[in-house]
Amino acid sequence: QDPQERRTAVPGVATGLAVTGAGGDVLYIEASLADPETGGSGLQLTGQLGDVMKESAQIALSFLRSHGAELELPVGDLKDRGVHIHVPAGAVPKDGPSAGVTMTTALASLLSGRRVRTDVAMTGEVSLTGRVLPIGGVKQKLLAAHRAGITTVVIPKRNEPDLDDVPAEILDALDVHPVADVRQVLALALEPAGSAAAPQEPEVPLAA
Amino acid sequence: QDPQERRTAVPGVATGLAVTGAGGDVLYIEASLADPETGGSGLQLTGQLGDVMKESAQIALSFLRSHGAELELPVGDLKDRGVHIHVPAGAVPKDGPSAGVTMTTALASLLSGRRVRTDVAMTGEVSLTGRVLPIGGVKQKLLAAHRAGITTVVIPKRNEPDLDDVPAEILDALDVHPVADVRQVLALALEPAGSAAAPQEPEVPLAA
Amino acid sequence: QDPQERRTAVPGVATGLAVTGAGGDVLYIEASLADPETGGSGLQLTGQLGDVMKESAQIALSFLRSHGAELELPVGDLKDRGVHIHVPAGAVPKDGPSAGVTMTTALASLLSGRRVRTDVAMTGEVSLTGRVLPIGGVKQKLLAAHRAGITTVVIPKRNEPDLDDVPAEILDALDVHPVADVRQVLALALEPAGSAAAPQEPEVPLAA
Amino acid sequence: QDPQERRTAVPGVATGLAVTGAGGDVLYIEASLADPETGGSGLQLTGQLGDVMKESAQIALSFLRSHGAELELPVGDLKDRGVHIHVPAGAVPKDGPSAGVTMTTALASLLSGRRVRTDVAMTGEVSLTGRVLPIGGVKQKLLAAHRAGITTVVIPKRNEPDLDDVPAEILDALDVHPVADVRQVLALALEPAGSAAAPQEPEVPLAA
Amino acid sequence: QDPQERRTAVPGVATGLAVTGAGGDVLYIEASLADPETGGSGLQLTGQLGDVMKESAQIALSFLRSHGAELELPVGDLKDRGVHIHVPAGAVPKDGPSAGVTMTTALASLLSGRRVRTDVAMTGEVSLTGRVLPIGGVKQKLLAAHRAGITTVVIPKRNEPDLDDVPAEILDALDVHPVADVRQVLALALEPAGSAAAPQEPEVPLAA
Amino acid sequence: QDPQERRTAVPGVATGLAVTGAGGDVLYIEASLADPETGGSGLQLTGQLGDVMKESAQIALSFLRSHGAELELPVGDLKDRGVHIHVPAGAVPKDGPSAGVTMTTALASLLSGRRVRTDVAMTGEVSLTGRVLPIGGVKQKLLAAHRAGITTVVIPKRNEPDLDDVPAEILDALDVHPVADVRQVLALALEPAGSAAAPQEPEVPLAA
Ligand SMILES: [Ca+2]
Ligand SMILES: [Ca+2]
Ligand SMILES: [Ca+2]
Ligand SMILES: [Ca+2]
Ligand SMILES: [Ca+2]
Ligand SMILES: [Ca+2]
Ligand SMILES: [Ca+2]
Ligand SMILES: [Ca+2]
Ligand SMILES: [Ca+2]
Ligand SMILES: [Ca+2]
Ligand SMILES: [Ca+2]
Ligand SMILES: [Ca+2]
């Protein structure tokens, strides 16, 4: 796949891992900030998210509202610009707390303008202090990440024992990072600020 | 049909394609902006839209709130003027994510003042970054477009394999455009800014 | 009936047509604007209206918010004064999209100060661009209009074929106007601005 | 009963008539306006009111918001002071449109500072233009009014035929006023502005 | 019990009487006003209150919003400071209108800074004009008050006949006050403004 | 466990005790304040909290809004900064009033910048005046605290009789503090203001 066509080719998109009825799967968390001129405000959540997943988004946002300035993120944008978090596919119901790290990463990517590494996927609940809490489905999620061409996976430190159940060839192929704090996820997953890569916007002029 | 009587004769209306119990059908997405003098604000959605379709409208609006300025659209209007998206017929319940491209096009048409081409219909889910995601019912939708006199149809790139199931005479008669980004839809479907056509308002004076 | 006692003797009231369990019936749509001094704002809907009928009211209001200035209506009033639309009788549930033209007419009457002609009744769904869309029950509605002493009835152009089922003596007695745009309804149904008629308020002084 | 102990001894209380499982009954509509200093605003409704009765209160308020100034009521108070309408007893569910005239009268009494006549009870739906529409239970309501010592009853003009079913001795004892407009009710039921009567507040000092 | 440990040792707490599945019981209504610096506003209700009891709190507040200034209460506090009414125990559902007098007393105590007499308990519905309306369970409530060491009980005047069912020794031990207006309750239950008593705040310094 | 890795290593986190289907358990209450620059406001509650537990959070906040200044807490922060209270794990439903003391402590810790002692756990309902009310499950909670390495436990004074059921070796190992007022909890559980300890933020730089 052309790197420019990858979902994470623009800041604000992070790759998560989910367990579905049919095993594990990769999902993308997309975040956007409204142009201040447009008067957008507040937090908009779409993608048929369940209660627990909506709360994960609120936790991610509150973490950045209280700790973002320490991370040198321009948090004033959260005041003047509406935040929208969407999880395609639009018609598929989703729930659970394990997208917490992915939501936090998508928002931090958007605020910083630093893209998320295309080779990294992640899973983990986040608490309000940034702690990464354990989740389920580690084996299925790693298999799905590998199938999707991901090479680096972030998991909660407290899920390390679950790696015993993952086939050795998968573990060999993947670079698995157990973490205890979401700040570690950000340090690992965000590309450097000035990294030269695909231009931020696809070259599709609107003018007729 | 007299061109002036067509639904897309004014900016803000785009032609979509839907699957109903009785096969495919053409539907129209109508968007309006309140006169700033009237104090209208926010986003109003009508037409008995289901949860997923309401979220599609919010995604379309957020896409333009964050990317509209790059497309040289006057996005400040979204602050000062209430947006209303309606999908006739008013009493028929509708749902699903596949009107995403149509809603985005109707809003961009309204903001730009450029009408949507009357010969174009479209279908496709839109993500928050403008990516066009696959939908269902390609065959029924193309048959319906053809029946309705449409000559150009926009579909998601990832739905190209579904064209195999469409009768050859329909494919011959239609100009089918598979796209990956909603910006491609806008470039294709919006008429040039200064195109001479039917006047924007039917000549029905109110004065008695 | 004394003309002054007619429901449409004051601006803001229009005569609609409905289908009930017992055939057709005449109904009145009443609209009011709060005195700006009273701090009223927003849109209030009463009369036990169902979802679809509430949406019709929002569409009527948005149509006037976006197109009212072209019709030389004082749309600034919609910012400073609360709008209330009520459909008596208060305890009877009502629903459906066919009061769209009547709601638009009542609001335009109120804004313009021009009364609605007492001899005119109307039925038709309205889209956000002002298009008049087809409705059901044409025969019952025309019979009810005739029973109520109405002489002019406005119906959607796309309902013209339904006139075949209406008894000839009813069609002879009525002046039926098929229309495609709500602006035609307003031109037909609103009395001229300076028409001499019953004073706007019944002469019932409050002072004891 | 000591006149000072009557429910209508203060402005803002009007006597209504209801049909209950056990025949008719008298009920009181109480209205209050918050001291502007207290920051109260909006419309508060209590008394376990059903949907239709809540709408009646909104109609009464909108009637006064749009027509109160013509009646020389100080409608600016509706902007600066919260309105509360309560219908005791607090735990008894109530519904229906027939308290419309009573609610309008209680609010007009409160705004004008003119008490409602203690000997008057009333029943009738009110439309947004002030028209009084017919209600049910005339016979039971008149019997209840008579039992409660009421001597004057206001009913809708269109309920006049129902008086045939009321026992002659009740009709003899009562002064029944059929009315078509709520302005007639106000003219009849409100005491003159400067009428000398019980002081507005019972003499119960709080100071210890 | 040490007077300082009594629930009513601080302004804003009043002793009510309730009927539960197991006879009567004493309950406490607690009210608080937010420090204006904290930006608290509006009315907060907690204690798993049912609809009728929530309405009682709104009536108590509206009574003080409209009549508090006559009672020389600093009602401007209701604008600048959030009001919270809580009824412990937090997990026990409660409902009914009979806490009206207790809620009004707790709020008046808070606004005036005058504590509620520790020996007084009360029961009674309050109307918007301050009238005290009858309630149920007089016998059980008086028994419960006596068991709890209460010596003075306020009941609605219209409940006087129910005293016939109360054992004579309870009536002898209690000072029962039937009242018709909530202003009588306040005059009876609030301690004088400058009464020397336990300090308003327990002496538990936070500093470590 | 490394002290720096403890949940209470930062201000705003307090250790509570809960009863679950499988006996008692330790839970953490996390509170955060949004950076005023971010425009956050109001109270956000997450962790799948039931109605009673949500009310506990509102009571804790109101207690600090009305009594925080007496405790020398910077309560103005509650106006300018959004408050978020979260109770991990995110997907586990929780309810009941017994986290009242823990919520109050977490908020007071956050406002004061003083950490909560890592060796202290607590349980107790709080009333609006700060009174600590009895809760259930004392035995299971003390066993859980002991298992988790806690050495000091705060319980409601009115739960002292329940200590009879707790095994002697647990009581020996624990320092149990029965309290009647939440101010006692704060004095006991908050570390001194200038205590040298782990730095407030883990050293995980975001810069790549
Ligand atoms: Ca749920
Ligand atoms: Ca590896
Ligand atoms: Ca749905
Ligand atoms: Ca072709
Ligand atoms: Ca419906
Ligand atoms: Ca004719
Ligand atoms: Ca209802
Ligand atoms: Ca008579
Ligand atoms: Ca209820
Ligand atoms: Ca006695
Ligand atoms: Ca509950
Ligand atoms: Ca011990």
Short mmCIF file of N, CA and C in Angstrom, two decimals, chain F residues 31-143:
data_model
loop_
_atom_site.label_atom_id
_atom_site.label_comp_id
_atom_site.label_asym_id
_atom_site.label_seq_id
_atom_site.Cartn_x
_atom_site.Cartn_y
_atom_site.Cartn_z
N ALA F 31 -9.35 12.08 40.62
CA ALA F 31 -9.97 13.36 40.28
C ALA F 31 -8.98 14.19 39.48
N SER F 32 -9.48 14.96 38.53
CA SER F 32 -8.60 15.87 37.77
C SER F 32 -9.27 17.22 37.60
N LEU F 33 -8.46 18.23 37.43
CA LEU F 33 -8.92 19.60 37.14
C LEU F 33 -8.35 19.99 35.79
N ALA F 34 -9.20 20.47 34.90
CA ALA F 34 -8.71 20.88 33.59
C ALA F 34 -7.90 22.17 33.71
N ASP F 35 -6.87 22.26 32.92
CA ASP F 35 -6.12 23.49 32.75
C ASP F 35 -7.11 24.59 32.33
N PRO F 36 -7.14 25.74 33.03
CA PRO F 36 -8.14 26.77 32.67
C PRO F 36 -8.05 27.18 31.19
N GLU F 37 -6.87 27.10 30.63
CA GLU F 37 -6.66 27.42 29.20
C GLU F 37 -7.51 26.55 28.26
N THR F 38 -7.91 25.35 28.76
CA THR F 38 -8.56 24.40 27.85
C THR F 38 -10.07 24.58 27.81
N GLY F 39 -10.57 25.49 28.65
CA GLY F 39 -12.01 25.76 28.60
C GLY F 39 -12.88 24.66 29.21
N GLY F 40 -12.28 23.68 29.86
CA GLY F 40 -13.09 22.65 30.50
C GLY F 40 -13.93 23.25 31.62
N SER F 41 -15.14 22.72 31.84
CA SER F 41 -15.99 23.24 32.91
C SER F 41 -16.96 22.16 33.38
N GLY F 42 -17.60 22.39 34.51
CA GLY F 42 -18.60 21.45 35.01
C GLY F 42 -17.98 20.24 35.67
N LEU F 43 -18.83 19.24 35.93
CA LEU F 43 -18.42 18.01 36.61
C LEU F 43 -18.64 16.83 35.67
N GLN F 44 -17.58 16.09 35.41
CA GLN F 44 -17.65 14.91 34.55
C GLN F 44 -17.46 13.68 35.43
N LEU F 45 -18.32 12.68 35.25
CA LEU F 45 -18.22 11.45 36.05
C LEU F 45 -18.09 10.27 35.12
N THR F 46 -17.07 9.43 35.31
CA THR F 46 -16.92 8.23 34.50
C THR F 46 -16.55 7.03 35.36
N GLY F 47 -16.69 5.84 34.78
CA GLY F 47 -16.41 4.60 35.48
C GLY F 47 -17.67 3.75 35.65
N GLN F 48 -18.66 4.05 34.79
CA GLN F 48 -19.93 3.30 34.84
C GLN F 48 -20.55 3.37 36.23
N LEU F 49 -20.65 4.61 36.72
CA LEU F 49 -21.19 4.85 38.06
C LEU F 49 -22.71 4.83 38.04
N GLY F 50 -23.32 4.19 39.05
CA GLY F 50 -24.77 4.19 39.19
C GLY F 50 -25.27 5.51 39.78
N ASP F 51 -26.60 5.66 39.81
CA ASP F 51 -27.23 6.91 40.25
C ASP F 51 -26.77 7.35 41.65
N VAL F 52 -26.72 6.40 42.58
CA VAL F 52 -26.40 6.77 43.95
C VAL F 52 -24.95 7.24 44.05
N MET F 53 -24.06 6.58 43.31
CA MET F 53 -22.64 6.96 43.36
C MET F 53 -22.42 8.30 42.67
N LYS F 54 -23.17 8.55 41.60
CA LYS F 54 -23.09 9.88 40.96
C LYS F 54 -23.53 10.97 41.94
N GLU F 55 -24.57 10.68 42.70
CA GLU F 55 -25.02 11.67 43.68
C GLU F 55 -23.96 11.89 44.76
N SER F 56 -23.24 10.81 45.14
CA SER F 56 -22.15 10.96 46.11
C SER F 56 -21.11 11.96 45.61
N ALA F 57 -20.82 11.90 44.33
CA ALA F 57 -19.83 12.82 43.77
C ALA F 57 -20.35 14.25 43.81
N GLN F 58 -21.64 14.42 43.52
CA GLN F 58 -22.21 15.77 43.58
C GLN F 58 -22.22 16.32 45.00
N ILE F 59 -22.46 15.44 45.97
CA ILE F 59 -22.43 15.85 47.38
C ILE F 59 -21.02 16.25 47.79
N ALA F 60 -20.02 15.44 47.38
CA ALA F 60 -18.62 15.76 47.70
C ALA F 60 -18.25 17.13 47.13
N LEU F 61 -18.67 17.37 45.88
CA LEU F 61 -18.35 18.65 45.25
C LEU F 61 -19.06 19.79 45.96
N SER F 62 -20.35 19.62 46.27
CA SER F 62 -21.09 20.69 46.96
C SER F 62 -20.52 20.96 48.34
N PHE F 63 -20.09 19.91 49.03
CA PHE F 63 -19.48 20.12 50.34
C PHE F 63 -18.27 21.03 50.22
N LEU F 64 -17.45 20.79 49.19
CA LEU F 64 -16.26 21.62 49.03
C LEU F 64 -16.61 23.00 48.48
N ARG F 65 -17.67 23.09 47.66
CA ARG F 65 -18.11 24.40 47.18
C ARG F 65 -18.58 25.28 48.34
N SER F 66 -19.19 24.65 49.38
CA SER F 66 -19.72 25.48 50.48
C SER F 66 -18.77 25.54 51.67
N HIS F 67 -17.94 24.52 51.88
CA HIS F 67 -17.08 24.49 53.07
C HIS F 67 -15.59 24.50 52.75
N GLY F 68 -15.24 24.48 51.46
CA GLY F 68 -13.82 24.39 51.11
C GLY F 68 -13.01 25.59 51.54
N ALA F 69 -13.60 26.78 51.48
CA ALA F 69 -12.84 27.99 51.84
C ALA F 69 -12.45 27.95 53.32
N GLU F 70 -13.37 27.44 54.18
CA GLU F 70 -13.03 27.29 55.61
C GLU F 70 -11.84 26.37 55.81
N LEU F 71 -11.68 25.44 54.88
CA LEU F 71 -10.59 24.47 54.97
C LEU F 71 -9.35 24.99 54.22
N GLU F 72 -9.42 26.25 53.82
CA GLU F 72 -8.30 26.91 53.15
C GLU F 72 -7.92 26.24 51.83
N LEU F 73 -8.92 25.73 51.17
CA LEU F 73 -8.68 25.15 49.84
C LEU F 73 -8.96 26.23 48.79
N PRO F 74 -8.22 26.23 47.67
CA PRO F 74 -8.41 27.25 46.62
C PRO F 74 -9.65 26.94 45.79
N VAL F 75 -10.84 27.22 46.36
CA VAL F 75 -12.09 26.78 45.73
C VAL F 75 -12.42 27.53 44.44
N GLY F 76 -11.74 28.64 44.22
CA GLY F 76 -11.95 29.36 42.97
C GLY F 76 -11.61 28.49 41.76
N ASP F 77 -10.72 27.51 41.96
CA ASP F 77 -10.37 26.57 40.87
C ASP F 77 -11.61 25.83 40.36
N LEU F 78 -12.59 25.63 41.26
CA LEU F 78 -13.80 24.90 40.85
C LEU F 78 -14.64 25.72 39.87
N LYS F 79 -14.40 27.00 39.81
CA LYS F 79 -15.14 27.84 38.87
C LYS F 79 -14.47 27.82 37.49
N ASP F 80 -13.15 27.89 37.52
CA ASP F 80 -12.43 28.12 36.27
C ASP F 80 -11.98 26.84 35.58
N ARG F 81 -12.09 25.72 36.28
CA ARG F 81 -11.50 24.49 35.75
C ARG F 81 -12.50 23.35 35.85
N GLY F 82 -12.67 22.61 34.76
CA GLY F 82 -13.58 21.47 34.79
C GLY F 82 -13.07 20.39 35.74
N VAL F 83 -13.97 19.80 36.51
CA VAL F 83 -13.64 18.71 37.43
C VAL F 83 -14.05 17.38 36.79
N HIS F 84 -13.21 16.40 36.85
CA HIS F 84 -13.53 15.06 36.36
C HIS F 84 -13.22 14.07 37.48
N ILE F 85 -14.19 13.22 37.82
CA ILE F 85 -13.95 12.14 38.78
C ILE F 85 -14.15 10.82 38.05
N HIS F 86 -13.14 9.96 38.12
CA HIS F 86 -13.19 8.66 37.43
C HIS F 86 -12.87 7.56 38.42
N VAL F 87 -13.57 6.43 38.27
CA VAL F 87 -13.31 5.28 39.13
C VAL F 87 -13.00 4.07 38.25
N PRO F 88 -11.71 3.77 38.06
CA PRO F 88 -11.37 2.55 37.30
C PRO F 88 -11.85 1.33 38.09
N ALA F 89 -12.04 0.16 37.42
CA ALA F 89 -11.83 -0.09 36.01
C ALA F 89 -13.04 0.43 35.21
N GLY F 90 -12.76 0.95 34.04
CA GLY F 90 -13.76 1.64 33.25
C GLY F 90 -14.98 0.83 32.87
N ALA F 91 -14.85 -0.48 32.76
CA ALA F 91 -15.97 -1.29 32.28
C ALA F 91 -16.79 -1.94 33.39
N VAL F 92 -16.38 -1.74 34.64
CA VAL F 92 -17.06 -2.40 35.76
C VAL F 92 -18.10 -1.45 36.38
N PRO F 93 -19.39 -1.80 36.33
CA PRO F 93 -20.42 -0.94 36.95
C PRO F 93 -20.21 -0.87 38.46
N LYS F 94 -20.43 0.34 39.03
CA LYS F 94 -20.25 0.55 40.46
C LYS F 94 -21.40 1.40 40.97
N ASP F 95 -21.79 1.19 42.21
CA ASP F 95 -22.86 2.01 42.77
C ASP F 95 -22.77 2.03 44.29
N GLY F 96 -23.63 2.83 44.90
CA GLY F 96 -23.67 2.91 46.36
C GLY F 96 -23.06 4.21 46.88
N PRO F 97 -23.43 4.55 48.15
CA PRO F 97 -23.01 5.83 48.72
C PRO F 97 -21.70 5.79 49.48
N SER F 98 -21.04 4.61 49.60
CA SER F 98 -19.96 4.49 50.56
C SER F 98 -18.63 5.07 50.07
N ALA F 99 -18.59 5.55 48.83
CA ALA F 99 -17.36 6.19 48.36
C ALA F 99 -17.36 7.68 48.64
N GLY F 100 -18.36 8.16 49.40
CA GLY F 100 -18.45 9.60 49.66
C GLY F 100 -17.19 10.19 50.27
N VAL F 101 -16.66 9.54 51.30
CA VAL F 101 -15.45 10.09 51.95
C VAL F 101 -14.26 10.05 50.99
N THR F 102 -14.20 9.00 50.17
CA THR F 102 -13.07 8.86 49.25
C THR F 102 -13.12 9.92 48.16
N MET F 103 -14.32 10.20 47.65
CA MET F 103 -14.46 11.24 46.64
C MET F 103 -14.11 12.62 47.20
N THR F 104 -14.58 12.88 48.41
CA THR F 104 -14.27 14.17 49.04
C THR F 104 -12.76 14.31 49.24
N THR F 105 -12.13 13.21 49.66
CA THR F 105 -10.69 13.24 49.91
C THR F 105 -9.90 13.43 48.61
N ALA F 106 -10.31 12.74 47.54
CA ALA F 106 -9.61 12.89 46.26
C ALA F 106 -9.69 14.33 45.77
N LEU F 107 -10.89 14.94 45.89
CA LEU F 107 -11.04 16.33 45.44
C LEU F 107 -10.24 17.30 46.31
N ALA F 108 -10.26 17.08 47.63
CA ALA F 108 -9.51 17.98 48.52
C ALA F 108 -8.00 17.82 48.27
N SER F 109 -7.56 16.61 47.99
CA SER F 109 -6.16 16.36 47.65
C SER F 109 -5.77 17.13 46.39
N LEU F 110 -6.63 17.06 45.41
CA LEU F 110 -6.36 17.73 44.14
C LEU F 110 -6.27 19.23 44.32
N LEU F 111 -7.26 19.79 45.05
CA LEU F 111 -7.28 21.25 45.23
C LEU F 111 -6.08 21.73 46.05
N SER F 112 -5.73 20.94 47.08
CA SER F 112 -4.66 21.37 47.99
C SER F 112 -3.27 21.03 47.44
N GLY F 113 -3.20 20.10 46.48
CA GLY F 113 -1.90 19.65 46.00
C GLY F 113 -1.22 18.70 46.98
N ARG F 114 -1.93 18.34 48.05
CA ARG F 114 -1.37 17.40 49.03
C ARG F 114 -1.78 15.98 48.65
N ARG F 115 -0.79 15.08 48.54
CA ARG F 115 -1.14 13.70 48.19
C ARG F 115 -1.90 13.00 49.31
N VAL F 116 -2.62 11.95 48.96
CA VAL F 116 -3.28 11.12 49.96
C VAL F 116 -2.27 10.07 50.42
N ARG F 117 -2.24 9.81 51.72
CA ARG F 117 -1.31 8.82 52.27
C ARG F 117 -1.56 7.46 51.61
N THR F 118 -0.50 6.85 51.14
CA THR F 118 -0.57 5.59 50.41
C THR F 118 -1.01 4.43 51.30
N ASP F 119 -0.80 4.57 52.62
CA ASP F 119 -1.14 3.50 53.54
C ASP F 119 -2.55 3.59 54.09
N VAL F 120 -3.33 4.58 53.61
CA VAL F 120 -4.68 4.81 54.15
C VAL F 120 -5.75 4.43 53.12
N ALA F 121 -6.75 3.66 53.57
CA ALA F 121 -7.94 3.43 52.77
C ALA F 121 -9.15 3.88 53.59
N MET F 122 -10.28 4.10 52.94
CA MET F 122 -11.42 4.70 53.65
C MET F 122 -12.74 4.26 53.05
N THR F 123 -13.79 4.31 53.88
CA THR F 123 -15.15 4.02 53.42
C THR F 123 -16.12 4.81 54.28
N GLY F 124 -17.19 5.33 53.66
CA GLY F 124 -18.19 6.07 54.42
C GLY F 124 -19.02 6.97 53.54
N GLU F 125 -20.34 6.99 53.78
CA GLU F 125 -21.21 7.95 53.12
C GLU F 125 -20.97 9.33 53.71
N VAL F 126 -21.06 10.36 52.88
CA VAL F 126 -20.94 11.72 53.40
C VAL F 126 -22.24 12.46 53.15
N SER F 127 -22.69 13.24 54.15
CA SER F 127 -23.86 14.09 53.95
C SER F 127 -23.39 15.47 53.52
N LEU F 128 -24.34 16.32 53.18
CA LEU F 128 -24.02 17.63 52.64
C LEU F 128 -23.34 18.53 53.67
N THR F 129 -23.50 18.21 54.95
CA THR F 129 -22.84 19.00 55.99
C THR F 129 -21.50 18.41 56.38
N GLY F 130 -21.11 17.30 55.76
CA GLY F 130 -19.82 16.69 56.05
C GLY F 130 -19.90 15.55 57.05
N ARG F 131 -21.11 15.27 57.50
CA ARG F 131 -21.28 14.17 58.45
C ARG F 131 -20.96 12.84 57.74
N VAL F 132 -20.29 11.92 58.46
CA VAL F 132 -19.99 10.60 57.89
C VAL F 132 -21.04 9.61 58.39
N LEU F 133 -21.77 9.02 57.44
CA LEU F 133 -22.88 8.13 57.76
C LEU F 133 -22.48 6.67 57.54
N PRO F 134 -23.15 5.73 58.25
CA PRO F 134 -22.71 4.33 58.23
C PRO F 134 -22.90 3.67 56.87
N ILE F 135 -22.10 2.65 56.63
CA ILE F 135 -22.12 1.90 55.38
C ILE F 135 -22.14 0.40 55.69
N GLY F 136 -22.18 -0.43 54.68
CA GLY F 136 -22.20 -1.88 54.88
C GLY F 136 -20.85 -2.51 54.56
N GLY F 137 -20.69 -3.79 54.94
CA GLY F 137 -19.53 -4.56 54.51
C GLY F 137 -18.23 -4.24 55.20
N VAL F 138 -18.30 -3.78 56.46
CA VAL F 138 -17.07 -3.40 57.17
C VAL F 138 -16.06 -4.54 57.20
N LYS F 139 -16.57 -5.74 57.53
CA LYS F 139 -15.64 -6.89 57.64
C LYS F 139 -14.90 -7.15 56.33
N GLN F 140 -15.66 -7.31 55.26
CA GLN F 140 -15.03 -7.60 53.96
C GLN F 140 -14.08 -6.48 53.54
N LYS F 141 -14.45 -5.25 53.84
CA LYS F 141 -13.60 -4.12 53.44
C LYS F 141 -12.28 -4.12 54.21
N LEU F 142 -12.34 -4.43 55.50
CA LEU F 142 -11.09 -4.44 56.28
C LEU F 142 -10.19 -5.59 55.83
N LEU F 143 -10.80 -6.74 55.53
CA LEU F 143 -10.00 -7.87 55.03
C LEU F 143 -9.31 -7.47 53.71
#
